[in-house]
mmCIF file of C-alpha atoms in Angstrom:
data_model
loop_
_atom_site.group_PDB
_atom_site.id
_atom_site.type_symbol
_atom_site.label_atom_id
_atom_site.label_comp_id
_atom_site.label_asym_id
_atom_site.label_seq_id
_atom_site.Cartn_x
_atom_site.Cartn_y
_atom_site.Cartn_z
ATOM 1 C CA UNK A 25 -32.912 -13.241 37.528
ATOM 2 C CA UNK A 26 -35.674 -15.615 38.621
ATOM 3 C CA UNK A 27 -38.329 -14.041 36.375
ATOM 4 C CA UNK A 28 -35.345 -14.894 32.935
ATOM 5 C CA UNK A 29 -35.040 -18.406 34.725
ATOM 6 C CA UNK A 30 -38.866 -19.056 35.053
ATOM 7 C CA UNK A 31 -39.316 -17.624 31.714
ATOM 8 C CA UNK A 32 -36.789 -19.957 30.348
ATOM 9 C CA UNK A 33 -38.456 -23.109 32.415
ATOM 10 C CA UNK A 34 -42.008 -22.199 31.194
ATOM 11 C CA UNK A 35 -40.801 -21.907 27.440
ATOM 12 C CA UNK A 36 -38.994 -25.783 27.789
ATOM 13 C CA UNK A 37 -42.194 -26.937 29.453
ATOM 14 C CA UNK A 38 -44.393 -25.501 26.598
ATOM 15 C CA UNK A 39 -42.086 -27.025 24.249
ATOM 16 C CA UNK A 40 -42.472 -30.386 25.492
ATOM 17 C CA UNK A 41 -45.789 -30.069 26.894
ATOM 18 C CA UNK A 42 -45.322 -31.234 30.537
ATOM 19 C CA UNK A 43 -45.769 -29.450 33.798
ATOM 20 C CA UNK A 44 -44.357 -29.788 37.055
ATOM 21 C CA UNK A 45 -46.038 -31.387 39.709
ATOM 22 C CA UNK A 46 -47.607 -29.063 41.986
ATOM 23 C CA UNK A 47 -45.022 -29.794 45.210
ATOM 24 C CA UNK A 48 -42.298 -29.085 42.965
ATOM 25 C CA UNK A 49 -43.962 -25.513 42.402
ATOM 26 C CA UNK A 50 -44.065 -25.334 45.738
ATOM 27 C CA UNK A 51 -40.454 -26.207 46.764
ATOM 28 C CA UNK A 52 -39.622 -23.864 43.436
ATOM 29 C CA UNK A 53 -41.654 -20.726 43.847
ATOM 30 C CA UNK A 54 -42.741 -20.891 47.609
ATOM 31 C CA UNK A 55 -39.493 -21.840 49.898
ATOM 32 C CA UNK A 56 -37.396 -20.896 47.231
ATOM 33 C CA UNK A 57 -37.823 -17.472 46.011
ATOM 34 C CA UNK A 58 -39.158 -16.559 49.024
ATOM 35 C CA UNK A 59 -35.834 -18.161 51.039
ATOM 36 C CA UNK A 60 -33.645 -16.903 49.271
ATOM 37 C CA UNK A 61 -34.762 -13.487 48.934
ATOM 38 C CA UNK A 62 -35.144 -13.038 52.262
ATOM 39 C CA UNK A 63 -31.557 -14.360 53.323
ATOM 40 C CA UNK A 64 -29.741 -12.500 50.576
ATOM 41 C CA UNK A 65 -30.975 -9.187 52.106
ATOM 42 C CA UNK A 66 -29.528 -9.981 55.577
ATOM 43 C CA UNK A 67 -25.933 -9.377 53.760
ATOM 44 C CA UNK A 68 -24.684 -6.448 55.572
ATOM 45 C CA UNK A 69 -22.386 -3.550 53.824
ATOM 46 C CA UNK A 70 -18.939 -3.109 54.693
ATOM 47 C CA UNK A 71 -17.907 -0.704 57.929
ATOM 48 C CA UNK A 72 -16.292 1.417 55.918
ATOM 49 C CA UNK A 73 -17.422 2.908 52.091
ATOM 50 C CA UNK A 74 -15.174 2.298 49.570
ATOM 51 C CA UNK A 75 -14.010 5.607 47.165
ATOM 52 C CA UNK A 76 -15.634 4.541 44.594
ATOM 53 C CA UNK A 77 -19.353 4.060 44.288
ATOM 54 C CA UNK A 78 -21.078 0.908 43.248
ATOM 55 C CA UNK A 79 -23.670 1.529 39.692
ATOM 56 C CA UNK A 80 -26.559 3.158 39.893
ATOM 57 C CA UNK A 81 -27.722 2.287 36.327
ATOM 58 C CA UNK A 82 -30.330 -0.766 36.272
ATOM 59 C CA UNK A 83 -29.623 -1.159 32.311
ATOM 60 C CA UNK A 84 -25.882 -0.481 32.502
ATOM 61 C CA UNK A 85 -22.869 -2.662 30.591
ATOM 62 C CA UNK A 86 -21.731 -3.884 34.016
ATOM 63 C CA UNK A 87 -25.622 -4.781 35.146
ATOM 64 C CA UNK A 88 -26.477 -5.983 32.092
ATOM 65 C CA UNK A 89 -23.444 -8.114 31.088
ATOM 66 C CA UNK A 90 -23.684 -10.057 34.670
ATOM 67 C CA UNK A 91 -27.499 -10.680 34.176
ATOM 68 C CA UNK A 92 -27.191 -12.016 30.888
ATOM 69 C CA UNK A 93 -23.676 -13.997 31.448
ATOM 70 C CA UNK A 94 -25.649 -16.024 33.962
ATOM 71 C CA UNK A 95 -28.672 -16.507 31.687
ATOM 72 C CA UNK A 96 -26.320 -17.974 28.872
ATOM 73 C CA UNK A 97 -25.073 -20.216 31.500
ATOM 74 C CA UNK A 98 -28.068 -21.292 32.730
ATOM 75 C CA UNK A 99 -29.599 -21.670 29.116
ATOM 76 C CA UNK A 100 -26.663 -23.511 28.005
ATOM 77 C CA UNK A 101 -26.880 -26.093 31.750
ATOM 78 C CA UNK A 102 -30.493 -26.815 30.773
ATOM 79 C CA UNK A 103 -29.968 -27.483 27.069
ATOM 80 C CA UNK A 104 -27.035 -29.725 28.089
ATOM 81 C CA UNK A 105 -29.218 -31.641 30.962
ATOM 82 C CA UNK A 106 -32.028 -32.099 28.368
ATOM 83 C CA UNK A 107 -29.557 -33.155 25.932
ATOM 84 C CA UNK A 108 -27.893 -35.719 28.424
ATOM 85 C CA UNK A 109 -31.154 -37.215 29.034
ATOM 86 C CA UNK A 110 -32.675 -37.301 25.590
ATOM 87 C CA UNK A 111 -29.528 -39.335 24.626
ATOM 88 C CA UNK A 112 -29.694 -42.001 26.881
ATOM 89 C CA UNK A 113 -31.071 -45.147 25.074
ATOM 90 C CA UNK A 114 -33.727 -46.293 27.676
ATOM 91 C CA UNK A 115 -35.556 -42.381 27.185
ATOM 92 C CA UNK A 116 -38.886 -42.502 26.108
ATOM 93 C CA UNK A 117 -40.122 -38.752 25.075
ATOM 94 C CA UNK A 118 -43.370 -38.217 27.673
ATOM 95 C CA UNK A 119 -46.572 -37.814 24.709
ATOM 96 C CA UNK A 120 -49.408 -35.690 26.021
ATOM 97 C CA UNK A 121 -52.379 -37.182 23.328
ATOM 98 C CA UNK A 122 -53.178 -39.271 26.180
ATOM 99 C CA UNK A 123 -53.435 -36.941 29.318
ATOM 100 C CA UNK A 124 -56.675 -35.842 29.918
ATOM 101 C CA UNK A 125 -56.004 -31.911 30.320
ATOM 102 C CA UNK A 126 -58.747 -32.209 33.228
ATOM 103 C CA UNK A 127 -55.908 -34.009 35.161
ATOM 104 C CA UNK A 128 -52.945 -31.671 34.333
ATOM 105 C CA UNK A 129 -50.362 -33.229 37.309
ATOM 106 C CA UNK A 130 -50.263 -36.499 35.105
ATOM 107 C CA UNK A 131 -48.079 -33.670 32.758
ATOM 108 C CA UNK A 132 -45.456 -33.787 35.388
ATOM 109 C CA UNK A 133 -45.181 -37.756 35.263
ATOM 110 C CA UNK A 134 -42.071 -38.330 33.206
ATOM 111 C CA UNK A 135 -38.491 -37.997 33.086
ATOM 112 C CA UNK A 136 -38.120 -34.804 31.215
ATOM 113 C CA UNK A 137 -40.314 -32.703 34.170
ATOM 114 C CA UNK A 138 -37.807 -34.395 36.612
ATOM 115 C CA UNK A 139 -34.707 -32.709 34.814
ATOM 116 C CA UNK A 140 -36.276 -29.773 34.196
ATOM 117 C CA UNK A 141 -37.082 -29.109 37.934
ATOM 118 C CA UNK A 142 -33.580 -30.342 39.179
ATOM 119 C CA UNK A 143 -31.553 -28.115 36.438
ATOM 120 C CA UNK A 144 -33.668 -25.122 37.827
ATOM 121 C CA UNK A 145 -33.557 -25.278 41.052
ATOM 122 C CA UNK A 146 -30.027 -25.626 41.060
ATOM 123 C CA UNK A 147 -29.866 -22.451 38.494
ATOM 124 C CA UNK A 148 -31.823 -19.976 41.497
ATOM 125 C CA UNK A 149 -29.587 -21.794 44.433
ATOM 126 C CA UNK A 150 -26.341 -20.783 42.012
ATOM 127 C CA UNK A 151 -27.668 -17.401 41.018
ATOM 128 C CA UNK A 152 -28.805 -16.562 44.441
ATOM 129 C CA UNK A 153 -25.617 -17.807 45.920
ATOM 130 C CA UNK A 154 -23.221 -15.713 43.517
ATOM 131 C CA UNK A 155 -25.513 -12.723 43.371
ATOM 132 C CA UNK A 156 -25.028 -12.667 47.480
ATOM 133 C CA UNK A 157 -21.141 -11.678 47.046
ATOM 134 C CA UNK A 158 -21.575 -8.066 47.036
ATOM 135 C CA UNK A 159 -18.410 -7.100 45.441
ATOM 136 C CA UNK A 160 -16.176 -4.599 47.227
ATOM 137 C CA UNK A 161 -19.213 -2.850 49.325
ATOM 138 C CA UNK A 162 -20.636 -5.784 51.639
ATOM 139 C CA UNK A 163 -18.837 -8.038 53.966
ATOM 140 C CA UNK A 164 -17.893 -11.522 53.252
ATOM 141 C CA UNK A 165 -20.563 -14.095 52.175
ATOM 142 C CA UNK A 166 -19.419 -16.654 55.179
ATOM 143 C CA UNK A 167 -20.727 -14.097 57.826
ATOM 144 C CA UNK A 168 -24.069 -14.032 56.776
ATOM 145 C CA UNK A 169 -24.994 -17.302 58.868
ATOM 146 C CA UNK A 170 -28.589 -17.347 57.772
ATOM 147 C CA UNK A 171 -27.574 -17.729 54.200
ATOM 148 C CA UNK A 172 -25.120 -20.264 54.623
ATOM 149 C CA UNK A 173 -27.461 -22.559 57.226
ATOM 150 C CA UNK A 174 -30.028 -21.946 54.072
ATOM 151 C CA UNK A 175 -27.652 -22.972 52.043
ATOM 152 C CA UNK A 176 -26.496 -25.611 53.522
ATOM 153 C CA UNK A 177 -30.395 -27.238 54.256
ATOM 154 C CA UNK A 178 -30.953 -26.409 50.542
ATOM 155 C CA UNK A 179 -28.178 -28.422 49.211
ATOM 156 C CA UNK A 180 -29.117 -30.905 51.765
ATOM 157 C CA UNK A 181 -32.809 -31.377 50.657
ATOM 158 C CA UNK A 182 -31.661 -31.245 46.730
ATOM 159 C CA UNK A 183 -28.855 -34.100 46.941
ATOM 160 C CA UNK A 184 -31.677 -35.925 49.113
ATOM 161 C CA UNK A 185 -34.193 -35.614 46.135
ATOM 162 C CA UNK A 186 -31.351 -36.717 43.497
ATOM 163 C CA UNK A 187 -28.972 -39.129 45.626
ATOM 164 C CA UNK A 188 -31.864 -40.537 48.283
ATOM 165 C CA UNK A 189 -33.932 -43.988 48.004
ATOM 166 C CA UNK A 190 -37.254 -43.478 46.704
ATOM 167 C CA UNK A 191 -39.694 -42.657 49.632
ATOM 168 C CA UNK A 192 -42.975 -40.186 50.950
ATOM 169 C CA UNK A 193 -41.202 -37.026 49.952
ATOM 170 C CA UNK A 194 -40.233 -37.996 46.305
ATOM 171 C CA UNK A 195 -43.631 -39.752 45.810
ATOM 172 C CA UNK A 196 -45.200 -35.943 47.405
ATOM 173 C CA UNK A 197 -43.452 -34.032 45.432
ATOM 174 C CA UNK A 198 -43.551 -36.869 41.526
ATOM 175 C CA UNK A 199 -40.358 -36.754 41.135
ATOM 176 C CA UNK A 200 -38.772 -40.083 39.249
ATOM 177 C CA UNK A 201 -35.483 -41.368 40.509
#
């Protein structure tokens, strides 16, 4: 799932030539993927198996249709977020002629990167945090602590970046409030 979200991000930044900056990578690709990877795989199975057995088929309809709902989700949140932004009357679309490529973190100056960065990252915390219910063959979500202090910091740090009064971190990581 990350790799069709990346993919997706990368495409959108190609599009409208920008980049994000490189703390946002960072928060994105480092604490991220790596967090939630690692806190997913504490989820423990249930004490008993269940009759039937969960699907052993990586390309099957059930596999399959639950990868790609959440992609069309996620395609259609970051189409909408660009949208909302692109239709607000003070936007001004970020032009690249004047960058100098040697200098490639002034592509992560502008509204657009900001958007793009906050509509992904919520799009792994969402995917990681419904991918994490298990079905019928691991124990409840709430007793995997890790996860949910993870969680919880995550959602903490995000509605910091969006909510909070400009200061060091947002001017570390470029992002515009």
């Amino acid at each position: 799932m990350y790799g069709l979200i990346g993919s997706v991000l990368r495409l959108f930044m190609y599009y409208h030539a920008i980049n994000l900056s490189q703390w946002c990578w960072i928060l994105v690709e480092g604490f991220m993927l790596v967090g939630c990877s690692y806190v997913i795989t504490l989820s423990k199975p249930l004490d008993e198996l269940k009759d039937m057995r969960p699907t052993s088929s990586l390309i099957g309809p059930t596999t399959l249709s639950s990868i790609l709902g959440q992609e069309a989700i996620n395609i259609i949140y970051l189409c909408f977020s660009i949208h909302m932004l692109s239709s607000q009357v003070w936007y001004c679309p970020f032009s690249p002629d004047n960058v100098d490529v040697a200098k490639w973190w002034l592509l992560s100056d502008n509204h657009m990167a900001t958007v793009l960065f906050f509509s992904v990252i919520f799009q792994q915390h969402t995917t990681a945090w419904t991918f994490s219910f298990g079905s019928i063959y691991q124990q409840p979500i709430w007793l995997n602590y890790l996860l949910l202090v993870f969680f919880a910091a995550v959602a903490a740090l995000d509605l910091y970046l969006v909510l909070g009064e400009p200061s060091y971190v947002h001017h570390r990581s470029e992002i515009l409030n």
